[in-house]
mmCIF file of C-alpha atoms in Angstrom:
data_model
loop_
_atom_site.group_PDB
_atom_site.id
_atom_site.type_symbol
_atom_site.label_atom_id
_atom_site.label_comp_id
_atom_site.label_asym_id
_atom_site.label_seq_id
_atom_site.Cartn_x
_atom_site.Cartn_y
_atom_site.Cartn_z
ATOM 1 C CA UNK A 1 0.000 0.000 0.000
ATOM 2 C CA UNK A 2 2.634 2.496 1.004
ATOM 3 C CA UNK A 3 3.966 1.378 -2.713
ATOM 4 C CA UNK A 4 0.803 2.608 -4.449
ATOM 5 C CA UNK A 5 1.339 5.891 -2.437
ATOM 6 C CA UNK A 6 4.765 6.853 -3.295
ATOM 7 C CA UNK A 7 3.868 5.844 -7.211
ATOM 8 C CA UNK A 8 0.772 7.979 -6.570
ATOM 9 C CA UNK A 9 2.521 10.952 -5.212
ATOM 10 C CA UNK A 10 4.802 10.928 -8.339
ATOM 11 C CA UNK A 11 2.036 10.988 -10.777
ATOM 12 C CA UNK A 12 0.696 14.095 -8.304
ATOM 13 C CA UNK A 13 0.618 17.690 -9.554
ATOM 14 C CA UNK A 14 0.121 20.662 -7.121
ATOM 15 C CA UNK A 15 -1.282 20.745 -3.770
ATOM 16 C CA UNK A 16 -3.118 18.286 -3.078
ATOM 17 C CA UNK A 17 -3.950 15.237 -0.489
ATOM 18 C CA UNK A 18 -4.865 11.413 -1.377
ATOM 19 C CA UNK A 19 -5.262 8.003 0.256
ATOM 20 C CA UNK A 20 -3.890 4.735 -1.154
ATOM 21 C CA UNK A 21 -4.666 3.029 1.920
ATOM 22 C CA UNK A 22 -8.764 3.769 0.823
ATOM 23 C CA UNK A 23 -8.280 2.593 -2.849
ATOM 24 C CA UNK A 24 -6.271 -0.349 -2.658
ATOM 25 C CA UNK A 25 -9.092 -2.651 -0.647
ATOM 26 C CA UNK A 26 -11.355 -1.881 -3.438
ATOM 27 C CA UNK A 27 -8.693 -2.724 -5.975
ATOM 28 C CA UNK A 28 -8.174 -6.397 -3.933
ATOM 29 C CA UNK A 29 -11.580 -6.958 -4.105
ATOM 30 C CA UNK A 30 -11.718 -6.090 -8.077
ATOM 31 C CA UNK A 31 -9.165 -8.663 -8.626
ATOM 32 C CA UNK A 32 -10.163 -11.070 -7.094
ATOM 33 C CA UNK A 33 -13.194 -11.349 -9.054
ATOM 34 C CA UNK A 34 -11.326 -10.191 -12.316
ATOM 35 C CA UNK A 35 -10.123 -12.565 -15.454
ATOM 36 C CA UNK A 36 -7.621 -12.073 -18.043
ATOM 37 C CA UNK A 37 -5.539 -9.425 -18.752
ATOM 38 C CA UNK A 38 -7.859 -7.056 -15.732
ATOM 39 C CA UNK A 39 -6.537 -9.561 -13.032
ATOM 40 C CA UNK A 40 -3.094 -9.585 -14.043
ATOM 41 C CA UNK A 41 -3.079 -5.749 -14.041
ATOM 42 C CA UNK A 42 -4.854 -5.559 -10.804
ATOM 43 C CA UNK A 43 -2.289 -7.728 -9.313
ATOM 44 C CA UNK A 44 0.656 -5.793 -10.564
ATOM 45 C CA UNK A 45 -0.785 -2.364 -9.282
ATOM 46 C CA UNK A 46 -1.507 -4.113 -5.630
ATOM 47 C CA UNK A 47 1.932 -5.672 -5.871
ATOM 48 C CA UNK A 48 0.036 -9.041 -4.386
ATOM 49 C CA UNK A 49 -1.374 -12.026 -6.355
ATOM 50 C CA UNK A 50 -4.920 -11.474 -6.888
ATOM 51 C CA UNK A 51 -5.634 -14.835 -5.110
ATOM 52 C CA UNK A 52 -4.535 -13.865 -1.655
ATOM 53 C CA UNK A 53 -6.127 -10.121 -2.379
ATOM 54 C CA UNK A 54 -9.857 -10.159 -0.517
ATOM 55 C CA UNK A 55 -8.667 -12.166 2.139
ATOM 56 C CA UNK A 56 -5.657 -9.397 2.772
ATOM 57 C CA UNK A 57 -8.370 -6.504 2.289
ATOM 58 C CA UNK A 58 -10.746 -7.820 4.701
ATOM 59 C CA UNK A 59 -7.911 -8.786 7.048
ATOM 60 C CA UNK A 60 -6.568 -4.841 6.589
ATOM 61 C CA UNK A 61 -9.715 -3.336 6.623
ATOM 62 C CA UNK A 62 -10.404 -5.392 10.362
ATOM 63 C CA UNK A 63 -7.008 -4.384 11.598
ATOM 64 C CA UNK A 64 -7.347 -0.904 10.704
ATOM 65 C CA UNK A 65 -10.921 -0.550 12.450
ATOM 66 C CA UNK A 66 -9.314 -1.992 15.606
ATOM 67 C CA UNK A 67 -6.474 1.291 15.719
ATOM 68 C CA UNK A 68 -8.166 3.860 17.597
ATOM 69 C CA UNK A 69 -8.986 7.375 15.506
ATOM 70 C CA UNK A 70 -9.334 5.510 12.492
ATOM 71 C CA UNK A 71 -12.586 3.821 10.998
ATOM 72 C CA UNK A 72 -13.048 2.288 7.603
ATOM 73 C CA UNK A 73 -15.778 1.159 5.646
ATOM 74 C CA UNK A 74 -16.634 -0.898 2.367
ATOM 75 C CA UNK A 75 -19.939 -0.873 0.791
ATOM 76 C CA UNK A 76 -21.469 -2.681 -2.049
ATOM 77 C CA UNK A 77 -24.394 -1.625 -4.060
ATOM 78 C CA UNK A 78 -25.828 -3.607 -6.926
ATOM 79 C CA UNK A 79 -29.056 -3.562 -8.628
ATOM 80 C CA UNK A 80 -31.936 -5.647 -7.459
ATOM 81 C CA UNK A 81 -31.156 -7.638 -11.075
ATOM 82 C CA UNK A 82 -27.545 -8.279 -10.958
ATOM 83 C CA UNK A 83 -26.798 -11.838 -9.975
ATOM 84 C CA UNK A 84 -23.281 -12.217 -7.782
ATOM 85 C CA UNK A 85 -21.456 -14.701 -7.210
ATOM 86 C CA UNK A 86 -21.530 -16.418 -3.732
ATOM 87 C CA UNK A 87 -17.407 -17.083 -2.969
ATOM 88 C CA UNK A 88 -17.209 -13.706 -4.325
ATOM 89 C CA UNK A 89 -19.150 -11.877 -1.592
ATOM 90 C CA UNK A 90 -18.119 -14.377 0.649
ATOM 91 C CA UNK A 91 -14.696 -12.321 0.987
ATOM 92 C CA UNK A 92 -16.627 -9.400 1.537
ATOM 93 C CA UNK A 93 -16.940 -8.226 5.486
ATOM 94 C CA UNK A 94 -20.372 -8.666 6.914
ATOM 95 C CA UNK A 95 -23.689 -6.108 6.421
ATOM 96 C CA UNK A 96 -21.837 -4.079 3.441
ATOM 97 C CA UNK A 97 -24.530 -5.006 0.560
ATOM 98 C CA UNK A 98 -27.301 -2.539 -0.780
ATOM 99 C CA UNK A 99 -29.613 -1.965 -3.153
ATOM 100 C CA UNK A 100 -29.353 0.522 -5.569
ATOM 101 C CA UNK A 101 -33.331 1.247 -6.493
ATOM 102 C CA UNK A 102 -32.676 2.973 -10.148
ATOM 103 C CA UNK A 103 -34.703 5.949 -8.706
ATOM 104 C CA UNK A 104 -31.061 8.453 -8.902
ATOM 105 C CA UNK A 105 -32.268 11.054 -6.325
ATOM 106 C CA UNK A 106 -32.560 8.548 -4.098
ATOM 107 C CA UNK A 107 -29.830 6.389 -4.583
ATOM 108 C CA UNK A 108 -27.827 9.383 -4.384
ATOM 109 C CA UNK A 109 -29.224 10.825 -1.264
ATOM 110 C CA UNK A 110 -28.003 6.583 0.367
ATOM 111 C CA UNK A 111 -24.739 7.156 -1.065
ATOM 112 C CA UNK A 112 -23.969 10.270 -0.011
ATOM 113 C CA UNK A 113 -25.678 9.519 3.729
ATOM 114 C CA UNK A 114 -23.254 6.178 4.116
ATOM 115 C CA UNK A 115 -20.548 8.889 2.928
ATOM 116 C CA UNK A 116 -21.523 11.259 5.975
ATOM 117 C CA UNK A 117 -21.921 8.523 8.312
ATOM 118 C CA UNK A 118 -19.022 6.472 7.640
ATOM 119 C CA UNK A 119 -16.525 9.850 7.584
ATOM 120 C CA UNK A 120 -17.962 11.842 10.593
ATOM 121 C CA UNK A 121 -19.354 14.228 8.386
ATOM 122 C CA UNK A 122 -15.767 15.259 6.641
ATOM 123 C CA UNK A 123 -17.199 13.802 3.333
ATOM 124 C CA UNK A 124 -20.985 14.471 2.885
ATOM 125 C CA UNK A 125 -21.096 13.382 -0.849
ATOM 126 C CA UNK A 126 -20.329 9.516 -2.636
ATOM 127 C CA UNK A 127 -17.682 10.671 -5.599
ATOM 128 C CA UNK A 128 -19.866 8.539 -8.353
ATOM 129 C CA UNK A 129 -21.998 9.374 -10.746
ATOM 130 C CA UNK A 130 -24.967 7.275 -11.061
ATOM 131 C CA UNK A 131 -26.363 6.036 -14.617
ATOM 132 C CA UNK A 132 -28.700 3.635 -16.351
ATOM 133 C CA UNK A 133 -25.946 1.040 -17.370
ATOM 134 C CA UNK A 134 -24.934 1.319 -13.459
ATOM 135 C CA UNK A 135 -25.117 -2.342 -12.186
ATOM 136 C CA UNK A 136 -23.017 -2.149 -9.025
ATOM 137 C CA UNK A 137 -21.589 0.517 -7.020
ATOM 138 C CA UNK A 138 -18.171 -0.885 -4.705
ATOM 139 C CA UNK A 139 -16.945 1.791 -2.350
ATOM 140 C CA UNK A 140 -14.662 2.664 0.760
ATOM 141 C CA UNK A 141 -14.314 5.154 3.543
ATOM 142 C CA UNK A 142 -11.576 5.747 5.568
ATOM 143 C CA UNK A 143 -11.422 8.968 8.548
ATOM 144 C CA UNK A 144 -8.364 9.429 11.091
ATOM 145 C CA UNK A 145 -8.474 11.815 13.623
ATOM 146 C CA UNK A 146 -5.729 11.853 16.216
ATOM 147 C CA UNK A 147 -4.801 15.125 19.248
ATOM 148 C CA UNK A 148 -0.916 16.347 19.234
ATOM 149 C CA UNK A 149 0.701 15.181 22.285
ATOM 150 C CA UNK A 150 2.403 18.616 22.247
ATOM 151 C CA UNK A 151 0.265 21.257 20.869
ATOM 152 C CA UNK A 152 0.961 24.322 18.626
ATOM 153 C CA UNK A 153 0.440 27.838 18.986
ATOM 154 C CA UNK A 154 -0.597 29.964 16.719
ATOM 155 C CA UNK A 155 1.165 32.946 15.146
ATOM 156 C CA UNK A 156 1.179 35.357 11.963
ATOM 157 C CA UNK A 157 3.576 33.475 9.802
ATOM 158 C CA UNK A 158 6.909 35.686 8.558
ATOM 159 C CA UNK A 159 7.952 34.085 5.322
ATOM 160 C CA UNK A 160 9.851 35.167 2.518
ATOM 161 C CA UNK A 161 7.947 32.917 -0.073
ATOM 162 C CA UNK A 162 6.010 35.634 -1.550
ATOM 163 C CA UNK A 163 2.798 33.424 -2.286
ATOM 164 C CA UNK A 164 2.726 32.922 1.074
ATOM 165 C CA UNK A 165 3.964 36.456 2.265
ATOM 166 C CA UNK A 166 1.200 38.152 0.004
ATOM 167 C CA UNK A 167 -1.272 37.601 2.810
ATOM 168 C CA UNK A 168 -0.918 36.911 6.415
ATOM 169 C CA UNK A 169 -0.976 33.154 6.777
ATOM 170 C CA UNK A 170 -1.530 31.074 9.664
ATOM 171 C CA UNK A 171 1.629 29.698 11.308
ATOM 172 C CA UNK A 172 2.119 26.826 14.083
ATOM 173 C CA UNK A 173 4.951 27.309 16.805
ATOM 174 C CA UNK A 174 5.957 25.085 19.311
ATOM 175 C CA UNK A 175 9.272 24.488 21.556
ATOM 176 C CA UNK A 176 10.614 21.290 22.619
ATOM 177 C CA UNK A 177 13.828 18.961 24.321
ATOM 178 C CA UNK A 178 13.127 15.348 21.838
ATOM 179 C CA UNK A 179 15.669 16.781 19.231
ATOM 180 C CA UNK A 180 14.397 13.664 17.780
ATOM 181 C CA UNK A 181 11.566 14.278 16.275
ATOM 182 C CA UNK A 182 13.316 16.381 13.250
ATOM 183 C CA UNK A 183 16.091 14.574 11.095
ATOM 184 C CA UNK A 184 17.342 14.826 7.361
ATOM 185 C CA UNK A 185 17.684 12.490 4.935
ATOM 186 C CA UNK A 186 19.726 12.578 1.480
ATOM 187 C CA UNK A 187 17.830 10.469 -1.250
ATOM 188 C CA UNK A 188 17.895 10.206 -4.949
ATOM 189 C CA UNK A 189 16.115 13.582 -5.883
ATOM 190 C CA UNK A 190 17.777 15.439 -2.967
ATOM 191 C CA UNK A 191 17.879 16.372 0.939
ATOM 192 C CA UNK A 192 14.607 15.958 2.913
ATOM 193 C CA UNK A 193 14.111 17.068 6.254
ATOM 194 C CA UNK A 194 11.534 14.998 8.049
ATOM 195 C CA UNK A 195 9.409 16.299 11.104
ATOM 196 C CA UNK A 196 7.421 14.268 13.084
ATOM 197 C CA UNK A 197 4.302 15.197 14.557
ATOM 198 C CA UNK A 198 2.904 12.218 16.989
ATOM 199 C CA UNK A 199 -0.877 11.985 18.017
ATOM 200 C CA UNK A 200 -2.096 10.834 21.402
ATOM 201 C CA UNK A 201 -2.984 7.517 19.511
ATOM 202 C CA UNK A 202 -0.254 6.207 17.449
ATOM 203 C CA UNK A 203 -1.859 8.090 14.573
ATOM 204 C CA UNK A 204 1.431 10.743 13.451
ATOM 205 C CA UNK A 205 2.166 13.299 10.726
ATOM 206 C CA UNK A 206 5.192 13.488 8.939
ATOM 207 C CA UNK A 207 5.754 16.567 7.246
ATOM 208 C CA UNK A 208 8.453 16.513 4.672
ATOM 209 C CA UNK A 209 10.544 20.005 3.140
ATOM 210 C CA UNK A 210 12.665 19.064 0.505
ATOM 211 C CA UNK A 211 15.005 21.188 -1.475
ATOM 212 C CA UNK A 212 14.113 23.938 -3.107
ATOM 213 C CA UNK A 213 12.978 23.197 -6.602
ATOM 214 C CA UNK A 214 13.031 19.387 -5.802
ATOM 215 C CA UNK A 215 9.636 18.174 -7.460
ATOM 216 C CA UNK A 216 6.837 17.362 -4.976
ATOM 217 C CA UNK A 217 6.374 13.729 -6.076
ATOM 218 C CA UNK A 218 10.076 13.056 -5.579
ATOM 219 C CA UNK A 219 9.891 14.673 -1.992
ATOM 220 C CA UNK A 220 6.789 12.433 -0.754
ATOM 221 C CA UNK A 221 8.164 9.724 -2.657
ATOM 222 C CA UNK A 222 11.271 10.045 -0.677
ATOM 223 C CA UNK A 223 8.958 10.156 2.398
ATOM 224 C CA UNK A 224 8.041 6.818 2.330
ATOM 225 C CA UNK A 225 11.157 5.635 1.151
ATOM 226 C CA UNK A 226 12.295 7.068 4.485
ATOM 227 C CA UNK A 227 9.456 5.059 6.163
ATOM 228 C CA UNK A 228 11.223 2.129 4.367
ATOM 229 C CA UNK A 229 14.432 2.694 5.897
ATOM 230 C CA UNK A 230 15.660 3.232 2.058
ATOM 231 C CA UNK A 231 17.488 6.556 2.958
ATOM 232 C CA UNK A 232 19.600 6.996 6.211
ATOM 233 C CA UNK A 233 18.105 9.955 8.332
ATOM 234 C CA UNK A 234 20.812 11.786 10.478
ATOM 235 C CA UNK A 235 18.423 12.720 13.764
ATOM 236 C CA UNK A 236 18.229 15.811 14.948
ATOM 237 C CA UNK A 237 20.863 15.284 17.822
ATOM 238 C CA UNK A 238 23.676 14.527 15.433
ATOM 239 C CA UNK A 239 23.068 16.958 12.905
ATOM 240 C CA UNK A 240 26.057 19.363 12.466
ATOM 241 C CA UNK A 241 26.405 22.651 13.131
ATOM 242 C CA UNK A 242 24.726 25.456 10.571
ATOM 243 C CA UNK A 243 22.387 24.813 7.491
ATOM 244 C CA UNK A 244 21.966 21.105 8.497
ATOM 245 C CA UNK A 245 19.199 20.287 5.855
ATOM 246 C CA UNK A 246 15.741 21.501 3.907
ATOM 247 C CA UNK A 247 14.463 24.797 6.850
ATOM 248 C CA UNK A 248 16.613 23.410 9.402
ATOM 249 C CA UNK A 249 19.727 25.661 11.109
ATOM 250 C CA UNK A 250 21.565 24.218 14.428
ATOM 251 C CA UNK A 251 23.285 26.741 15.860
ATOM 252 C CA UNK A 252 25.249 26.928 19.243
ATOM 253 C CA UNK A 253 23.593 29.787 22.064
ATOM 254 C CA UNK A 254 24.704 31.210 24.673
ATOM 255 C CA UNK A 255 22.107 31.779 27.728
ATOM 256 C CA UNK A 256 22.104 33.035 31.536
ATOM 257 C CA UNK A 257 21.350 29.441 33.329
ATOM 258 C CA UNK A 258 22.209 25.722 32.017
ATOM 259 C CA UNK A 259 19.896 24.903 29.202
ATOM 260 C CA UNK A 260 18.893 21.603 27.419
ATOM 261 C CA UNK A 261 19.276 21.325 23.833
ATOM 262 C CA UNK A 262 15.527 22.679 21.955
ATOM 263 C CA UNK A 263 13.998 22.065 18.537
ATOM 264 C CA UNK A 264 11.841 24.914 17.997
ATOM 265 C CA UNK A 265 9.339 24.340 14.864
ATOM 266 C CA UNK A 266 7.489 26.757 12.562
ATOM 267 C CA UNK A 267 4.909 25.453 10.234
ATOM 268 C CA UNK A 268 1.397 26.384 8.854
ATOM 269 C CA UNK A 269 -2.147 25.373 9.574
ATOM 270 C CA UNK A 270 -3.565 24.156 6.507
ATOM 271 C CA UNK A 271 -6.954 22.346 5.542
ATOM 272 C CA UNK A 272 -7.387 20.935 2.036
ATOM 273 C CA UNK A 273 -10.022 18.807 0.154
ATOM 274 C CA UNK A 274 -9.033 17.294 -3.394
ATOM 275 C CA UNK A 275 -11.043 14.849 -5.654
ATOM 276 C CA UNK A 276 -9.520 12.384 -8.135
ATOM 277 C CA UNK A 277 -10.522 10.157 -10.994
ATOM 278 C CA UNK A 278 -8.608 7.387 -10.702
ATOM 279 C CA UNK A 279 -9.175 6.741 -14.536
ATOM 280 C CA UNK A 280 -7.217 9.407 -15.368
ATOM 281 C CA UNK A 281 -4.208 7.060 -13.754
ATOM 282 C CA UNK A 282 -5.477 4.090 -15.120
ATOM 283 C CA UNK A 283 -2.098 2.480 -15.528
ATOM 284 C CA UNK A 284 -0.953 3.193 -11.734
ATOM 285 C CA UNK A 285 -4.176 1.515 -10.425
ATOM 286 C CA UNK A 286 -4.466 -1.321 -12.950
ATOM 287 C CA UNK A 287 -7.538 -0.346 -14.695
ATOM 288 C CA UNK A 288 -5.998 -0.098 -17.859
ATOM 289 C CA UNK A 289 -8.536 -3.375 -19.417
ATOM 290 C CA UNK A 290 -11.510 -2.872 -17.020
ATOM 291 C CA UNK A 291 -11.973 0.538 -18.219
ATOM 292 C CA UNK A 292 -13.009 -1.084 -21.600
ATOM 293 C CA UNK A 293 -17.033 -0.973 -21.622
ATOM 294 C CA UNK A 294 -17.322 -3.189 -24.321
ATOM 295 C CA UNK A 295 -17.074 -6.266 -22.895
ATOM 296 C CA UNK A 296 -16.727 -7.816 -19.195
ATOM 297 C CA UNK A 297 -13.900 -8.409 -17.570
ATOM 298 C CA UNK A 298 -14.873 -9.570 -14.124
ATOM 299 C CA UNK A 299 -16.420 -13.138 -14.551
ATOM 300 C CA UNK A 300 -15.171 -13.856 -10.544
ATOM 301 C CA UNK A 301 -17.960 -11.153 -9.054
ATOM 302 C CA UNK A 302 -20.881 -12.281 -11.815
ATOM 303 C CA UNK A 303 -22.174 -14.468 -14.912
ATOM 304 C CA UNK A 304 -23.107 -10.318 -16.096
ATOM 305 C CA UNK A 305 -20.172 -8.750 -18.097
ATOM 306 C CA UNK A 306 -19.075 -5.885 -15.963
ATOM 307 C CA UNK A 307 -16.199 -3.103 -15.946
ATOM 308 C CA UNK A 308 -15.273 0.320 -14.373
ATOM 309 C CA UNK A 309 -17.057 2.608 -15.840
ATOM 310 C CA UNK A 310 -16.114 5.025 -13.145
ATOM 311 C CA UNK A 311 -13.583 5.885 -10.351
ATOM 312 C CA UNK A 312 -12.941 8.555 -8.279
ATOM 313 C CA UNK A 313 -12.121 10.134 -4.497
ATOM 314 C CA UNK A 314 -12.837 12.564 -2.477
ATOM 315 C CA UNK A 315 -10.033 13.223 0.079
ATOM 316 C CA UNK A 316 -9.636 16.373 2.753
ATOM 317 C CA UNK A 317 -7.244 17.164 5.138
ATOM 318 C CA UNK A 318 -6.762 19.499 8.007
ATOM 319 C CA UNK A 319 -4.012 20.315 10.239
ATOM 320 C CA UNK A 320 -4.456 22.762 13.135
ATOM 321 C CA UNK A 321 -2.680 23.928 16.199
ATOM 322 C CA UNK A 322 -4.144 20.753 18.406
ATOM 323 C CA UNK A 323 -4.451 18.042 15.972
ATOM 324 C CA UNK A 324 -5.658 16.490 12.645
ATOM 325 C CA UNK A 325 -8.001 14.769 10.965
ATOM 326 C CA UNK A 326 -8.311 13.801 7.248
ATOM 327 C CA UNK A 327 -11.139 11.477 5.497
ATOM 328 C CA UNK A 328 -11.363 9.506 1.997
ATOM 329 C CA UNK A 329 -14.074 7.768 0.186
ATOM 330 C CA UNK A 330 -13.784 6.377 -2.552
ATOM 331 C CA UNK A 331 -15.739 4.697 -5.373
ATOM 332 C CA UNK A 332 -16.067 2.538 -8.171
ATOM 333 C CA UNK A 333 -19.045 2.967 -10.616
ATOM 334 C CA UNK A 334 -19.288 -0.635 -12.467
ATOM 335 C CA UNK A 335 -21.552 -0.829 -15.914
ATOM 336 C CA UNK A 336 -22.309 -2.008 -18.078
ATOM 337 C CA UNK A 337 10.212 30.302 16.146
ATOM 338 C CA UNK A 338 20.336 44.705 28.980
ATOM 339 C CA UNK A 339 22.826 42.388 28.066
ATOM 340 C CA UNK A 340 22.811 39.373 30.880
ATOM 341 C CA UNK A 341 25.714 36.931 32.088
ATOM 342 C CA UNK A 342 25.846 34.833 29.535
ATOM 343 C CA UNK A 343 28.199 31.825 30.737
ATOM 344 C CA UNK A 344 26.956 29.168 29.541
ATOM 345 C CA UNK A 345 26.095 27.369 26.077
ATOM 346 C CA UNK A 346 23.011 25.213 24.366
ATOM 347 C CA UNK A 347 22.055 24.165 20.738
ATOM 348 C CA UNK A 348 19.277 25.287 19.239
ATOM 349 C CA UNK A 349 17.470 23.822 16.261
ATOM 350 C CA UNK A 350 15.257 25.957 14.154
ATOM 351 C CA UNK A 351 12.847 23.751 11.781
ATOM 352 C CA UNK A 352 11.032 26.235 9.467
ATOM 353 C CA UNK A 353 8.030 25.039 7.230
ATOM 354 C CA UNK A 354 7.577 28.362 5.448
ATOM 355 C CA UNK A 355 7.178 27.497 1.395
ATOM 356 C CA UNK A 356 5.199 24.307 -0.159
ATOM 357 C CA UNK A 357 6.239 21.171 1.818
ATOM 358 C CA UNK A 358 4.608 17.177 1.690
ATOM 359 C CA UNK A 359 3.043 14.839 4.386
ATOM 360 C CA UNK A 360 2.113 11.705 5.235
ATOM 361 C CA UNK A 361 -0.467 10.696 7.774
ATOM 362 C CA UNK A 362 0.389 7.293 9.151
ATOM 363 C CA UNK A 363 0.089 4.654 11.818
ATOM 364 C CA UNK A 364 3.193 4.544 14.092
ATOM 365 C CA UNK A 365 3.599 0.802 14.641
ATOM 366 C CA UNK A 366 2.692 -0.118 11.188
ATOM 367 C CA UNK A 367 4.146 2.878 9.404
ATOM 368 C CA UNK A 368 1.260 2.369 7.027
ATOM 369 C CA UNK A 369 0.424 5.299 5.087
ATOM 370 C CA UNK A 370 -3.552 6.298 5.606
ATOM 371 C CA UNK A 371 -3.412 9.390 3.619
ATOM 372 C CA UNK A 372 -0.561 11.572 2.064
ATOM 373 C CA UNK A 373 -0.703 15.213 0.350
ATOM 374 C CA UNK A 374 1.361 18.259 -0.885
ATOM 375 C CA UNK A 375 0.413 21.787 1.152
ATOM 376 C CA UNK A 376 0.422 24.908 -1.626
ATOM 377 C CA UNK A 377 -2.222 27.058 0.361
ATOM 378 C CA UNK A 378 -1.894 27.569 3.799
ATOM 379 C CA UNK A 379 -4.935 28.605 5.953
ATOM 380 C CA UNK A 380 -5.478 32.625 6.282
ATOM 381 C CA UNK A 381 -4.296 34.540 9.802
ATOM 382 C CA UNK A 382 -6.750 36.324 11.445
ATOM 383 C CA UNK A 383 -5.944 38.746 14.105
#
């Protein structure tokens, strides 16, 4: 999964956020009914052999509803005439099949209320598009929220990127001893600095600065890499002295009274909502031969000849001065910062977040990525 996001994020073009981790149970599921050429694409994009594929979505989609902050979702909807097959929804996890009525309003209005419901309200509308050749609508939902164990505060951000200077924007501060928590990595495409923001539930944020002019795909790319343990990070306590890496300056201080080393960090608040057809990236996501509507391609899910006529998400973000929360659904339409005594010394590192930057929202233990993005607009200050 964490594959399917770094190819995502290269195939990424301004700011925006996404979730792998909501598109690749649908994907399992897809192949595992799939024939032909459809299943052996499907099984290259989920890098797993279509075989093993709904048992390791329905055994992902259990363990991430038991990791607290996080809830997913899958939902089926077929029409009242579409005969499936039985070891097909067999793999599928219990209570997730509806009807869809052929009266549109109101198979929209269910679709976008299982949206609502299954996001906390982040999402209020199902990203399909309903139609008369619509046989069977497969979808996910996927919402994190998660409280920083150290808070920010806010602050007028000073910046010298003018898109951002143009306007007062809303920075983050905060102060603090775990020099830890900020390191810098050299990888292919360049040197990444790495911050980690950790949530009172294992859910974190990793926000990534690369260097300047370094593409955003390569930098969140090089995120998970990092994840990986692909690229060597040198943590924040043995970073040298000066320009250490991407917004990050360690410097030696003198102050009035013995002094612990600090990391003090300057970012931006920033919420974000982007929506995606995954058609568009047909090759990334193996949809490449289900796309074609002129014949079926799934003979695993039913005797009917299906394929995709549709796929898309809908994926927000937000990051504030106490926490974050981000939320993905996704479906698949099938159819037809005096002088005193100063004695003594301390380091100081300054992380600065103050031009475009990446992120990845993850799981701690796992280091499974649950939704990933590149920040362009930073929310507004107001005084």
């Amino acid at each position: 999964m964490n594959g399917l996001t770094a190819r995502w994020a290269g195939a990424a073009q301004g700011g925006t956020v996404f979730s792998a981790a909501a598109v690749w149970p649908l994907l399992a599921h897809l192949a595992d009914g799939a024939g032909g050429p459809a299943r052996a694409e499907l099984t290259e994009a989920l890098g797993l052999p279509a075989g093993q594929a709904a048992d390791a979505a329905r055994d992902l989609l259990a363990a991430m509803g038991a990791v607290r902050g996080l809830d997913t979702a899958l939902g089926l909807w077929t029409k009242r005439t579409l005969e499936l097959r039985e070891q097909w929804t067999a793999g599928l996890p219990a209570g997730t099949h509806g009807v869809l009525t052929g009266d549109f309003p109101a198979d929209h209005r269910a679709l976008d209320a299982w949206a609502a419901q299954r996001t906390g309200g982040l999402i209020d509308r199902m990203p399909v598009l309903l139609a008369e050749d619509t046989e069977m609508v497969l979808a996910s939902a996927l919402a994190l929220r998660t409280r920083w164990l150290s808070p920010f505060e806010e602050c007028p951000l000073e910046t010298a990127y003018e898109p951002w200077a143009a306007e007062p924007r809303l920075g983050l501060r905060r102060s603090s001893v775990l020099l830890d928590r900020i390191g810098v990595a050299r990888t292919p495409g360049g040197h990444v600095t790495e911050l980690k923001v950790l949530g009172d539930n294992a859910l974190d944020v990793h926000l990534l600065l690369g260097e300047e002019g370094m593409a955003p795909g390569r930098v969140v790319e090089a995120g998970v890499g990092i994840l990986a343990g692909r690229y060597p990070v040198v943590p924040g306590p043995r970073l040298p002295l000066g320009h250490a890496g991407p917004g990050v300056l360690v410097e030696r201080e003198r102050c009035e009274r013995p002094e612990p080393p600090s990391l003090d960090v300057t970012t931006v608040a920033y919420a974000m909502e982007a929506s995606h057809d995954l058609l568009e990236l047909h090759r990334l996501f193996g949809l490449t031969t289900a796309r074609d509507t002129t014949r079926g391609h799934f003979p695993g899910i039913s005797a009917f000849p299906l394929a995709v006529g549709s796929a898309r998400q809908t994926c927000v973000a937000r990051f504030g001065a106490r926490g974050f929360e981000a939320a993905a659904v996704t479906a698949f339409g099938m159819g037809g910062g005096g002088m005193p005594d100063l004695r003594h010394v301390t380091t100081r590192i300054s992380a600065v977040f103050d031009r475009p930057f990446g992120f990845l929202a993850l799981h701690r233990h796992t280091r499974l990525v649950l939704a990933a993005g590149w920040v362009t607009d930073p929310l507004p200050w107001e005084e």
